[in-house]
Short mmCIF file of C-alpha atoms and ligand atoms in Angstrom, two decimals:
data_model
loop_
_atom_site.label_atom_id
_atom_site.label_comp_id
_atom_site.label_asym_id
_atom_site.label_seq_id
_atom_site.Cartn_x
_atom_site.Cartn_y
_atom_site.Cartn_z
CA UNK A 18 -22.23 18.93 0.50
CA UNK A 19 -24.39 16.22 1.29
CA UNK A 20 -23.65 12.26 0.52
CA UNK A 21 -26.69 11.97 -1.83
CA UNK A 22 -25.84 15.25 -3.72
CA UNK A 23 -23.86 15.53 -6.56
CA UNK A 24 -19.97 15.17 -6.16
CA UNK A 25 -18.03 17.78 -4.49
CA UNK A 26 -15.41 19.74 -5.71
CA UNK A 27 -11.94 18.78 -4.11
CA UNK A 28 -8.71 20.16 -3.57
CA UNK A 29 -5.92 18.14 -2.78
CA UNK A 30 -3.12 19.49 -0.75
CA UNK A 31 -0.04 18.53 -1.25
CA UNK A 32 0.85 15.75 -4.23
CA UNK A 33 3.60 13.29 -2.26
CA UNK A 34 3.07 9.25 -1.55
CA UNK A 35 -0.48 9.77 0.07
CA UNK A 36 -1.58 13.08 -1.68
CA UNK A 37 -1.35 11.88 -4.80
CA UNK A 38 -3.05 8.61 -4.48
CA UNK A 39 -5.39 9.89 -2.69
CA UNK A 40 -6.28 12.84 -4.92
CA UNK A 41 -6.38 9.88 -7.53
CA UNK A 42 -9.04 7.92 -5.79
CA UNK A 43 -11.13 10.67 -5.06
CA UNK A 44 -11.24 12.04 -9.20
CA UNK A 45 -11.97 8.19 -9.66
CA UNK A 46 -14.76 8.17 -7.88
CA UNK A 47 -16.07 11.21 -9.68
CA UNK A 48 -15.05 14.15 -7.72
CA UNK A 49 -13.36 16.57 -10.08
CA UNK A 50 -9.85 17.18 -7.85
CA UNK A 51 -7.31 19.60 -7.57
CA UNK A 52 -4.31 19.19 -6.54
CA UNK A 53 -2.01 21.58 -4.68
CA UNK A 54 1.39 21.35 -4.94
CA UNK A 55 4.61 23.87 -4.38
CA UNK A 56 6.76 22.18 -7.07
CA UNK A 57 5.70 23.02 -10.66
CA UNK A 58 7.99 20.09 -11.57
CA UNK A 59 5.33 18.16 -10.16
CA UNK A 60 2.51 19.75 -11.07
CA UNK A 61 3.96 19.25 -14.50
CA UNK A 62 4.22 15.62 -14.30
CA UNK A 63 1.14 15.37 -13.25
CA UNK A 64 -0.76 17.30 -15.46
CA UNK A 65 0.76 15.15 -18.24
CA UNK A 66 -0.93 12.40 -16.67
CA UNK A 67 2.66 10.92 -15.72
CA UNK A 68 3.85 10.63 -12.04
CA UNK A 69 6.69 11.20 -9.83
CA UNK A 70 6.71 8.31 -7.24
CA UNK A 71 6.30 5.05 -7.90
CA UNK A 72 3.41 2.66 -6.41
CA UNK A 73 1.21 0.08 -7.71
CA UNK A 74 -1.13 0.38 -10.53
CA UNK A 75 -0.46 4.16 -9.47
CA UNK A 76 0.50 5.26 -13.04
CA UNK A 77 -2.90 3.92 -14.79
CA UNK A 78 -5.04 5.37 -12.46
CA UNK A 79 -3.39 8.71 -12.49
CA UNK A 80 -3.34 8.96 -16.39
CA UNK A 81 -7.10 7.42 -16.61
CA UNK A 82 -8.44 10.42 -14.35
CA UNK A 83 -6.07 13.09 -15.72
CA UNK A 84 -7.32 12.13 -19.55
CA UNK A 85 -10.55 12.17 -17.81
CA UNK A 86 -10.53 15.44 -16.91
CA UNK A 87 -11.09 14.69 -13.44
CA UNK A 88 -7.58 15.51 -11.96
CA UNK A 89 -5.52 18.45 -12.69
CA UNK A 90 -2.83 20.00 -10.53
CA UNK A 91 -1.81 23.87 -10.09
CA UNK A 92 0.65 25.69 -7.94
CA UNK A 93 -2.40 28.34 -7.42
CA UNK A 94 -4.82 27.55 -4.81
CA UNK A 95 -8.74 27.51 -6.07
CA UNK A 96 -11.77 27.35 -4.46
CA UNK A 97 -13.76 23.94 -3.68
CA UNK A 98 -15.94 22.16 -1.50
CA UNK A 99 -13.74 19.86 -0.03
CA UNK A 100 -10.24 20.63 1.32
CA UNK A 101 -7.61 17.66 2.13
CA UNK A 102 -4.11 18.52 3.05
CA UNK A 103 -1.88 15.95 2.93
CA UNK A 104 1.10 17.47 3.24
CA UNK A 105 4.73 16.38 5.75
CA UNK A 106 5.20 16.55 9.39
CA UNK A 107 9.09 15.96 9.57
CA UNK A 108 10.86 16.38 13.05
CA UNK A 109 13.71 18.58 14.10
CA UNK A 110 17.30 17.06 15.85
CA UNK A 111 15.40 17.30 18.66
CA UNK A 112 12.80 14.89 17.60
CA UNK A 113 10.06 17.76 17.82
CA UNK A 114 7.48 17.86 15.28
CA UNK A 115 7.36 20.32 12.56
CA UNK A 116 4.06 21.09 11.27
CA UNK A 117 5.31 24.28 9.63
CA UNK A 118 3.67 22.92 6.46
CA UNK A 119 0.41 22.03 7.87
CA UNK A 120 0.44 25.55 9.40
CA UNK A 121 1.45 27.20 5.78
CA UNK A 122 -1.29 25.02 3.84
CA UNK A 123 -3.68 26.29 5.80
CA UNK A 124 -2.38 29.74 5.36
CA UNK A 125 -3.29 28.68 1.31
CA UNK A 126 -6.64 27.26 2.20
CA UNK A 127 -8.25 30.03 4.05
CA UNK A 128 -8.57 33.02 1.93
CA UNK A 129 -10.81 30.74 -0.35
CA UNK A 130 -12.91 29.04 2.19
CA UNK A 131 -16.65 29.78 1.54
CA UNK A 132 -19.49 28.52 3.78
CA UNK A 133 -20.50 24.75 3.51
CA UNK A 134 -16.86 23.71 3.09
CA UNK A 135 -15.03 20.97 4.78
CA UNK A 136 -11.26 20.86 5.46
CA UNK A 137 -9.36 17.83 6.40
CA UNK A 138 -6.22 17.13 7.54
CA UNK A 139 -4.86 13.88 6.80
CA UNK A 140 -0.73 14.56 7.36
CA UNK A 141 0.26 12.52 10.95
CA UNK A 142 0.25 15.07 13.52
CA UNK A 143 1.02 15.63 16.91
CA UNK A 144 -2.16 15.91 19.27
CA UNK A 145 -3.73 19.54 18.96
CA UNK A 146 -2.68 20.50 15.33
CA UNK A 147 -6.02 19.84 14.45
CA UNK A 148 -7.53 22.76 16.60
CA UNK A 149 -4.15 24.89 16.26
CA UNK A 150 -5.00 24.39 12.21
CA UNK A 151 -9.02 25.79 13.32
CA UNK A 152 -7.61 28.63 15.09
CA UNK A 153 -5.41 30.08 12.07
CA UNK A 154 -7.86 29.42 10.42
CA UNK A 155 -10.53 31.89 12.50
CA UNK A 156 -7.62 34.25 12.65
CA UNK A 157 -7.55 34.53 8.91
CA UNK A 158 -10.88 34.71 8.72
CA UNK A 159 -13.00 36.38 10.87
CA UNK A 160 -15.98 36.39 8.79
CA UNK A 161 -16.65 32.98 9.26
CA UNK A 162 -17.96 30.99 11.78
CA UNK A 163 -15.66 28.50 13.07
CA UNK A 164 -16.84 24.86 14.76
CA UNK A 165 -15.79 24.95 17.99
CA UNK A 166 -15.66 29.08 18.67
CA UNK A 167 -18.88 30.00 18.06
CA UNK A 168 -22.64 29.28 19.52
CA UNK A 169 -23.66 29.26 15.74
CA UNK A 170 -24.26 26.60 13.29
CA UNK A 171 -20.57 26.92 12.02
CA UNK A 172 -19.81 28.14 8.55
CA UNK A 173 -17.13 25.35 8.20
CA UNK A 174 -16.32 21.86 8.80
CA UNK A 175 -12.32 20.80 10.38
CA UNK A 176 -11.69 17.04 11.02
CA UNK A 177 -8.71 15.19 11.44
CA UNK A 178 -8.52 11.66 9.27
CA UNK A 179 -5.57 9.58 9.65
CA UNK A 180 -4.22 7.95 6.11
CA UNK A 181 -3.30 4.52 7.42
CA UNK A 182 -2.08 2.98 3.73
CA UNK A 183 1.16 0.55 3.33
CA UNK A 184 3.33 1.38 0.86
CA UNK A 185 3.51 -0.84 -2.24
CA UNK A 186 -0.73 -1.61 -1.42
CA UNK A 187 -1.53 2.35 -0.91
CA UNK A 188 -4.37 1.87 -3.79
CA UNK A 189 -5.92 -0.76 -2.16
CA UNK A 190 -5.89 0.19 1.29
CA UNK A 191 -6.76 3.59 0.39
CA UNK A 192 -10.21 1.92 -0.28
CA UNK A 193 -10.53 -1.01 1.79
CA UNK A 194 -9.29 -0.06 5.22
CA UNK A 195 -11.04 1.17 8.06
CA UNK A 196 -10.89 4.95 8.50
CA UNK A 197 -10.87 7.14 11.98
CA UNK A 198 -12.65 10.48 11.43
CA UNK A 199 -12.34 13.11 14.02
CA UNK A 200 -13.97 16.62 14.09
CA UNK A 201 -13.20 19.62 16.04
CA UNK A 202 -17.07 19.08 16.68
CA UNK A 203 -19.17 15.74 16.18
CA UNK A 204 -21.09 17.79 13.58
CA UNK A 205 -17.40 18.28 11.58
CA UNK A 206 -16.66 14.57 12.33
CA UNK A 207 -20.48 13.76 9.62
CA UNK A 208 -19.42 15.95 7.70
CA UNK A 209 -15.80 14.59 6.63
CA UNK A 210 -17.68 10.86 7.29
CA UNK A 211 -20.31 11.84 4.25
CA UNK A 212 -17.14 13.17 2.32
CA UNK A 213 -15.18 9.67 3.01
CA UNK A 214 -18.53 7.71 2.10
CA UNK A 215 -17.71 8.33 -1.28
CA UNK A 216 -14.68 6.59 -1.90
CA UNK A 217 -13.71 4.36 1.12
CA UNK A 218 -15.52 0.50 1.70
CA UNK A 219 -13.88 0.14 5.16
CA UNK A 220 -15.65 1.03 7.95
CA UNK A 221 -15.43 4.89 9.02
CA UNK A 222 -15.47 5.04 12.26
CA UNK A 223 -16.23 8.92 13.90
CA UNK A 224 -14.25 10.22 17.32
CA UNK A 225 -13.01 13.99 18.10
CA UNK A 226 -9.86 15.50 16.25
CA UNK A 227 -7.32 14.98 19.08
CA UNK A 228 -8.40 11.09 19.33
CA UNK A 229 -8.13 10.47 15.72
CA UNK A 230 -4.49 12.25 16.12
CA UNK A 231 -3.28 10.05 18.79
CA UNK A 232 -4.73 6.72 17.28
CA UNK A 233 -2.09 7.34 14.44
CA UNK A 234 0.53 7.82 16.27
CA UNK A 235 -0.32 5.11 18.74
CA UNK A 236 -0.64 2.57 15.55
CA UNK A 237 2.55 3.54 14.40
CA UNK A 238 4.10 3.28 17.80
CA UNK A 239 2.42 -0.08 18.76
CA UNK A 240 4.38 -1.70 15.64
CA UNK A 241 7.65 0.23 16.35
CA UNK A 242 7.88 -1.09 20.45
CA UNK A 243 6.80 -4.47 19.00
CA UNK A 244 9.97 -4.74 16.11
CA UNK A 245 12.17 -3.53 18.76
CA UNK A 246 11.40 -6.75 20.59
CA UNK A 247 11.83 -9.04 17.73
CA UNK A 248 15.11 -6.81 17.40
CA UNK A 249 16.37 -6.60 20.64
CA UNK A 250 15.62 -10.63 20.58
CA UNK A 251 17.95 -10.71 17.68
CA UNK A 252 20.60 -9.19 19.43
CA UNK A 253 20.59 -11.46 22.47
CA UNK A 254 20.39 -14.55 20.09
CA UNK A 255 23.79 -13.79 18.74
CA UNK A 256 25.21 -12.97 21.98
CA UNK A 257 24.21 -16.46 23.33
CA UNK A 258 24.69 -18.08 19.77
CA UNK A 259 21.32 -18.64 19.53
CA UNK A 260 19.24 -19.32 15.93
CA UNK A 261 16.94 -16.23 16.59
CA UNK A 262 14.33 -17.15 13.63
CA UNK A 263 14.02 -20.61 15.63
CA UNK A 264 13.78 -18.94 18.60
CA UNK A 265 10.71 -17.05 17.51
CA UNK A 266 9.18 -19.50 15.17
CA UNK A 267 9.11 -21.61 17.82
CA UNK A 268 7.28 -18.85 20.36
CA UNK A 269 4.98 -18.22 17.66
CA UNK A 270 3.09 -21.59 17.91
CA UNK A 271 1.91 -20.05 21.67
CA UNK A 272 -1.70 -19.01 20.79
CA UNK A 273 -1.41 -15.91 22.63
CA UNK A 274 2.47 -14.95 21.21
CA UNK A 275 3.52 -13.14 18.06
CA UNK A 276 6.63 -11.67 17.50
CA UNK A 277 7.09 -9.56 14.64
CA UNK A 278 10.40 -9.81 12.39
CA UNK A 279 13.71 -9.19 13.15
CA UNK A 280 15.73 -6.41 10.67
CA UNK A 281 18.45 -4.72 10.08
CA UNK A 282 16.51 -1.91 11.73
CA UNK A 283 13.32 0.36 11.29
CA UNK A 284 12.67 2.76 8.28
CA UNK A 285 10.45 4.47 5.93
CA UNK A 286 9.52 8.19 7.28
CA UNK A 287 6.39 6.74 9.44
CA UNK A 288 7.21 4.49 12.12
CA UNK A 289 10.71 5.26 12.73
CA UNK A 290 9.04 9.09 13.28
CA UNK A 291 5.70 9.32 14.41
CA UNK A 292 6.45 7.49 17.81
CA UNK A 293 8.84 11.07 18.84
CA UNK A 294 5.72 12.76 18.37
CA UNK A 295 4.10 11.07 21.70
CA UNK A 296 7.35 11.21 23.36
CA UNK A 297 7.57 14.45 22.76
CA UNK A 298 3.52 15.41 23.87
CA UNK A 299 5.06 13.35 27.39
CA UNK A 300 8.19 12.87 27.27
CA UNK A 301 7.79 11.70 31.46
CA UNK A 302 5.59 9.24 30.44
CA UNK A 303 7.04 7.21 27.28
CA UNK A 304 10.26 5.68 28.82
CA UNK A 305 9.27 2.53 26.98
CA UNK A 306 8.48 4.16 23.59
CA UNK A 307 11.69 5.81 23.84
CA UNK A 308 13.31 2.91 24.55
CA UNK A 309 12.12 1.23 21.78
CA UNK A 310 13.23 3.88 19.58
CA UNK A 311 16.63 3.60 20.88
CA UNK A 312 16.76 -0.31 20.32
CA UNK A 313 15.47 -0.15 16.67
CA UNK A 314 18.05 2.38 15.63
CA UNK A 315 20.71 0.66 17.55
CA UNK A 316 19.91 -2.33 15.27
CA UNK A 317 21.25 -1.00 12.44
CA UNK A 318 24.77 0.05 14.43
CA UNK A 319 24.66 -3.99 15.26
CA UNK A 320 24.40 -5.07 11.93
CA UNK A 321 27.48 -3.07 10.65
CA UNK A 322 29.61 -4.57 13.64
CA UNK A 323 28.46 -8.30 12.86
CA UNK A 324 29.10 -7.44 8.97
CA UNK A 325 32.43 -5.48 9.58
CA UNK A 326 33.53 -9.05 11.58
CA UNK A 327 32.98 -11.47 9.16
CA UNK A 328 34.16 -9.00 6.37
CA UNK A 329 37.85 -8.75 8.63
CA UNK A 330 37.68 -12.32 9.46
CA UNK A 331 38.42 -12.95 5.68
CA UNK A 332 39.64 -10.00 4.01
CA UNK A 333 39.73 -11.56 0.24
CA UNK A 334 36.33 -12.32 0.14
CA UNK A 335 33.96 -10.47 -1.86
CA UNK A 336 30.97 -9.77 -0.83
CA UNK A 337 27.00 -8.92 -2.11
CA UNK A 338 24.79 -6.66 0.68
CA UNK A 339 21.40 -8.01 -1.28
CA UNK A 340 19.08 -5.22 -0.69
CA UNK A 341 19.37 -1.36 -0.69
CA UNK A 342 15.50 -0.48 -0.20
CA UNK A 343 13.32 0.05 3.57
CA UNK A 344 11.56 -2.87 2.93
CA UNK A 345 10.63 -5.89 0.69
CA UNK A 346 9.45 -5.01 -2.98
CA UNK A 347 9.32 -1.76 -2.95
CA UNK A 348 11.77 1.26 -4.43
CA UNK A 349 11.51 3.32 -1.48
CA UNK A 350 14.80 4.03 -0.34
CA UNK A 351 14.15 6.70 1.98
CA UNK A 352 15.55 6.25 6.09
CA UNK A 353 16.21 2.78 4.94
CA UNK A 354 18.72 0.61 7.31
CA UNK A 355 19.98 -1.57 4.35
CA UNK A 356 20.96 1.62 2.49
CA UNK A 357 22.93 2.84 6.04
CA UNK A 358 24.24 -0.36 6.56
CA UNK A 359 25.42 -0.97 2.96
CA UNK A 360 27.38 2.59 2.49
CA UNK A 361 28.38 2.61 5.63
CA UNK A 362 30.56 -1.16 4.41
CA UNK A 363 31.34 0.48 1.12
CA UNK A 364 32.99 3.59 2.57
CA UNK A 365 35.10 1.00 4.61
CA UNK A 366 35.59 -2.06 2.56
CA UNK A 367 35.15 -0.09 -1.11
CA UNK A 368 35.38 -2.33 -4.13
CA UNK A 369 34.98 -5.67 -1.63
CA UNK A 370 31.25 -4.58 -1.65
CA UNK A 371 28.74 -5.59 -4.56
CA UNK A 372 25.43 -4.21 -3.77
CA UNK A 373 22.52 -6.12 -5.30
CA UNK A 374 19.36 -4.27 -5.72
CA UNK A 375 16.78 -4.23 -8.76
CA UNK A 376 14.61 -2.08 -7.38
CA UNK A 377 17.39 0.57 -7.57
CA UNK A 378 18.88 1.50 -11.64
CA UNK A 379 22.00 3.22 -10.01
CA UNK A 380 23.52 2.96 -6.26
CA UNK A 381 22.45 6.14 -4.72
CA UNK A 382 24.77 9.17 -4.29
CA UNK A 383 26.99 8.35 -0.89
CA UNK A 384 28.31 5.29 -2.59
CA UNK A 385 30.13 7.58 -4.88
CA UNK A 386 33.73 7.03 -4.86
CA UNK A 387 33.44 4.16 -2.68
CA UNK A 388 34.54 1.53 -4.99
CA UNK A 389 31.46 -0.78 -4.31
CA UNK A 390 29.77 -1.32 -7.83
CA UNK A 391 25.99 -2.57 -8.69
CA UNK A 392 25.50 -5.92 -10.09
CA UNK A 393 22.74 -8.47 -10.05
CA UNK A 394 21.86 -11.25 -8.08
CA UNK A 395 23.36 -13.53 -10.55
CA UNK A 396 26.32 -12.58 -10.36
CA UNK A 397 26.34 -12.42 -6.62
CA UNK A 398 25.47 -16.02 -6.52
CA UNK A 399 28.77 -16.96 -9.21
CA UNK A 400 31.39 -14.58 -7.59
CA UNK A 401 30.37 -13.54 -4.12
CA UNK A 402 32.08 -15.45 -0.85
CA UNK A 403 29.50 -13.59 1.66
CA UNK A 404 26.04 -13.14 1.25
CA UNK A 405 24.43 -10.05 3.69
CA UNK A 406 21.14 -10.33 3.95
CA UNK A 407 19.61 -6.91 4.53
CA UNK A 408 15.88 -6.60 2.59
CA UNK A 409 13.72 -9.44 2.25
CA UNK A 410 12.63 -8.82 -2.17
CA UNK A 411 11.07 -11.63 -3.50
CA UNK A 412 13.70 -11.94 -5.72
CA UNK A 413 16.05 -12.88 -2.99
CA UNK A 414 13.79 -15.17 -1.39
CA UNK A 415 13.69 -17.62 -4.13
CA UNK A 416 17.57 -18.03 -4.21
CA UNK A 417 17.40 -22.18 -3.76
CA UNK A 418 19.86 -23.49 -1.35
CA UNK A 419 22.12 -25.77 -3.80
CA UNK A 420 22.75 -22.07 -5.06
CA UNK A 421 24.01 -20.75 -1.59
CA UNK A 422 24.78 -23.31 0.33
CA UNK A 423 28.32 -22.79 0.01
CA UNK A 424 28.07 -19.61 1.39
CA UNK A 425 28.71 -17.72 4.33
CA UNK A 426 25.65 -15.98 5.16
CA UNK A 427 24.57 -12.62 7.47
CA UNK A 428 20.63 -13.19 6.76
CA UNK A 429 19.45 -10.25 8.81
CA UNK A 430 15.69 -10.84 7.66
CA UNK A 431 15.56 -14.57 7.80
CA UNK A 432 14.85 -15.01 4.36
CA UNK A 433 16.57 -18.44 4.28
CA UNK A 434 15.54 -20.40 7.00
CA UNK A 435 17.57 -23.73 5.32
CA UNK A 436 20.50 -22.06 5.10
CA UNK A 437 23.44 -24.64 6.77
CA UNK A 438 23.12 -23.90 10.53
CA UNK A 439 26.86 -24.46 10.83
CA UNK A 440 27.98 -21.67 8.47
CA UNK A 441 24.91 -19.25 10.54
CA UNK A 442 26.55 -20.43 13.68
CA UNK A 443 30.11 -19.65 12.57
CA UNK A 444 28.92 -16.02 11.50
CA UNK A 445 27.61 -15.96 14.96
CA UNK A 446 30.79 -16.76 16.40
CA UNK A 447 32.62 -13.95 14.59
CA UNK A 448 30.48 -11.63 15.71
CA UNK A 449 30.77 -12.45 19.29
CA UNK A 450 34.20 -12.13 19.00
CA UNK A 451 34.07 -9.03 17.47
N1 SAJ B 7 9.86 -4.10 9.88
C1 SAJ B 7 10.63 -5.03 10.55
N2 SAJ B 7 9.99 -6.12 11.10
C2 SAJ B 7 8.64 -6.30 11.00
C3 SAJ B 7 7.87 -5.35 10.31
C4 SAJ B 7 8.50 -4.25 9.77
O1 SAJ B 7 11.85 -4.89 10.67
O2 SAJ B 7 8.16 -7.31 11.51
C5 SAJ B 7 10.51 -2.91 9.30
C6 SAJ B 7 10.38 -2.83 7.79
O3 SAJ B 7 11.37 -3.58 7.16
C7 SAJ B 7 10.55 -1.35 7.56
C8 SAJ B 7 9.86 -0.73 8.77
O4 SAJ B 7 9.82 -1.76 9.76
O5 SAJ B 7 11.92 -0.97 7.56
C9 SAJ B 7 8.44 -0.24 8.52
O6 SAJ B 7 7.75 -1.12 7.63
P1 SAJ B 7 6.21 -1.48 7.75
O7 SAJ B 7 5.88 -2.30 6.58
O8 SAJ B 7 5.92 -2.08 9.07
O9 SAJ B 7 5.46 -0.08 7.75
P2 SAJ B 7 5.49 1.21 6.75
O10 SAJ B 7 6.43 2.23 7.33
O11 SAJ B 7 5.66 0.85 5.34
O12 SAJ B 7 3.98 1.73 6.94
C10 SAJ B 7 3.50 2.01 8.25
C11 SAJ B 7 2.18 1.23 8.43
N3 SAJ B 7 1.78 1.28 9.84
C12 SAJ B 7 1.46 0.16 10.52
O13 SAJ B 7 1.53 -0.95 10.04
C13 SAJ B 7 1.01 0.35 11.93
C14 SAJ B 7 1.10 1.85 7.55
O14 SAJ B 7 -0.15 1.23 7.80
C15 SAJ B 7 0.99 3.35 7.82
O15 SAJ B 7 0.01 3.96 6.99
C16 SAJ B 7 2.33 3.96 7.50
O16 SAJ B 7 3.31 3.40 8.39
C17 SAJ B 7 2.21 5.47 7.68
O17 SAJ B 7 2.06 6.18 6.67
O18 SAJ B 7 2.18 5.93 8.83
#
């Protein structure tokens, strides 16, 4: 496969939030793509030129390059030039990282590797799945010659390449950010770069596999230690009574300080995950990454105790949790705090509870039987006494004061920095004594 030649075949493993995009960008840019994936409900979907997450401008693209002929998806594996496995890295209750699938799709890859081909694994990984993904692979096939275990020119290219997209801009970042490529060998890493070439304007920058594996995890960690300062801030601003959004507004005009956002805690399936996977490759060496961890998910546990005192400070008020998703304008509700936070007040305060979220057509299944009911943010402005701030939509940004002012408000995002101090102060207050 050579930059210059004509476009490779690809196949696509694994059709979730970055295999799918990603097999769409690549078919866009000409490659005809395959795309592997073990639900046929999927594969369906796909195939119909329909799709089964939901992310911007997502849904066009898919059903250009499907009509196209450019995309297709299959349960059965099929031979191409360029191999990209996308596919989960979950953790166990221990926090140790699972790359069972990473391990099974290269189980699928192998039998139809041929010589020239490039495989790439793109799923976050702890450091060394990379080379333990090479060596399954030269144990299923010994015919070939693998980069890194033989004196040979190597039949085969392995590299590691880091996705590094935000959800609700995956599209565009897929093409516009920077991308580290690392190969088992420098002469894997060109080979993956010439494949990248094709479809990414950022900068691709080349390292070794277990590099490229660690700056993930590192990126993902950096933001996670960072949020659990702006939360841990948070928490010590309502112990002293404290306005923590002044607080760090304030600190912000330093030239050399910037503190992220305060939350109701950390979620989406990335950066409340990936940091484990360093604590786990030293766990003697990440007290503060651990730490951080700790504080983030503590957050949410915070949030519920503030909420739960305002909500028993005035037990006939009704009250709207405005947000159910992991973060602002997306429908993602996957790990999200709001959604913890929110069920965790409906199973204890049932029909008191109005849950506002139009991302969301139904409230998701733990809210059955928990009297708390759906309803819009209308409505929450008309008949709701307490306003709980937990995801920072658009939508709820907008809400002018004259329409709230009147409200007690728990704005755990700081959507609302106008809102009357004294009613933020009072809710302060209740939560101390709580
Ligand atoms: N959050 C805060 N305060 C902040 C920023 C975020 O509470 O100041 C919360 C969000 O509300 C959310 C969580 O953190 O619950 C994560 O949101 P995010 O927007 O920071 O990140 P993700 O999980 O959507 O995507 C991250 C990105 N990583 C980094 O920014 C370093 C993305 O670039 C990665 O590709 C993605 O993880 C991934 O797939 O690993």
């Amino acid at each position: 496969m050579s930059r210059t030649g004509s476009p490779p075949d690809v196949c696509v493993v694994g059709l979730g939030y970055i295999g799918l995009p990603t097999a769409a960008v690549i078919a866009r840019a000409g490659c005809k793509v395959l795309g592997l994936d073990v639900s046929q409900a999927v594969v369906d979907t796909i195939n119909r030129g329909e799709i089964h997450i939901e992310e911007v401008d997502l849904d066009g693209l898919v059903q250009g390059v499907v009509s196209r002929g450019l995309l297709s998806a299959s349960t059965e594996i099929a031979p191409a030039d360029v191999f990209v496995i996308a596919v989960p890295t979950p953790f166990d209750k221990n926090h140790a990282p699972d790359i069972s699938y990473v391990l099974a799709a290269g189980r699928a890859v192998a039998p139809v590797l041929k010589a020239g081909d490039v495989v790439i694994l793109e799923s976050t990984s702890p450091v060394g799945t990379t080379e333990e993904l090479r060596d399954l692979i030269a144990q299923l096939r010994p015919d070939l010659k693998i980069p890194g275990l033989t004196r040979d020119t190597p039949d085969v290219s392995i590299a590691y390449c880091p996705e590094r997209v935000l959800p609700g801009r995956i599209l565009e970042e897929l093409t516009n950010n920077d991308r580290s490529i690392g190969g088992v060998t420098p002469r894997c890493a060109r080979k993956a770069l010439a494949f990248y070439k094709r479809f990414v304007r950022g900068e691709c920058v080349t390292t070794d596999a277990r590099s490229a594996e660690m700056t993930k995890l590192v990126e993902n960690a950096y933001r996670d230690v960072n949020i659990a300062f702006a939360n841990e801030l948070s928490m010590v601003a309502d112990r002293m009574g404290l306005d923590v959004w002044e607080v760090i507004r304030l600190a912000n005009r330093h030239p050399r300080v910037n503190i992220l956002t305060p939350g109701p805690g950390v979620g989406g399936h990335c950066i409340a995950v990936d940091p484990w996977f360093i604590v786990h490759g030293a766990p003697d060496e990440t007290p503060l990454i651990r730490t951080a961890r700790g504080v983030n998910d503590h957050k949410m546990h915070h949030v519920i105790a503030k909420a739960e005192a305002l909500l028993e400070a005035d037990p006939h008020a009704k009250v709207a949790c405005l947000g159910l998703a992991f973060k602002a304008n997306i429908d993602d509700f996957r790990e999200s705090p709001a959604r913890f936070v929110t069920s965790r007040l409906a199973r204890k305060f049932g029909s008191r509870i109005h849950v506002v979220e139009p991302y969301a057509a139904q409230l998701p299944i733990e809210f059955t039987d928990t009297g708390a009911v759906q309803i819009d943010i209308d409505d929450a402005l008309e008949t709701c006494d307490i306003l709980i701030v937990l995801v920072d939509h658009d939508v709820f940004r907008v809400v002018p004061l004259a329409e709230r002012a009147d409200k007690l408000v728990y704005d755990t995002r700081g959507i609302w920095p106008d809102q009357p101090r004294v009613v933020r102060e009072e809710a302060a207050k209740l939560a101390l004594a709580g």
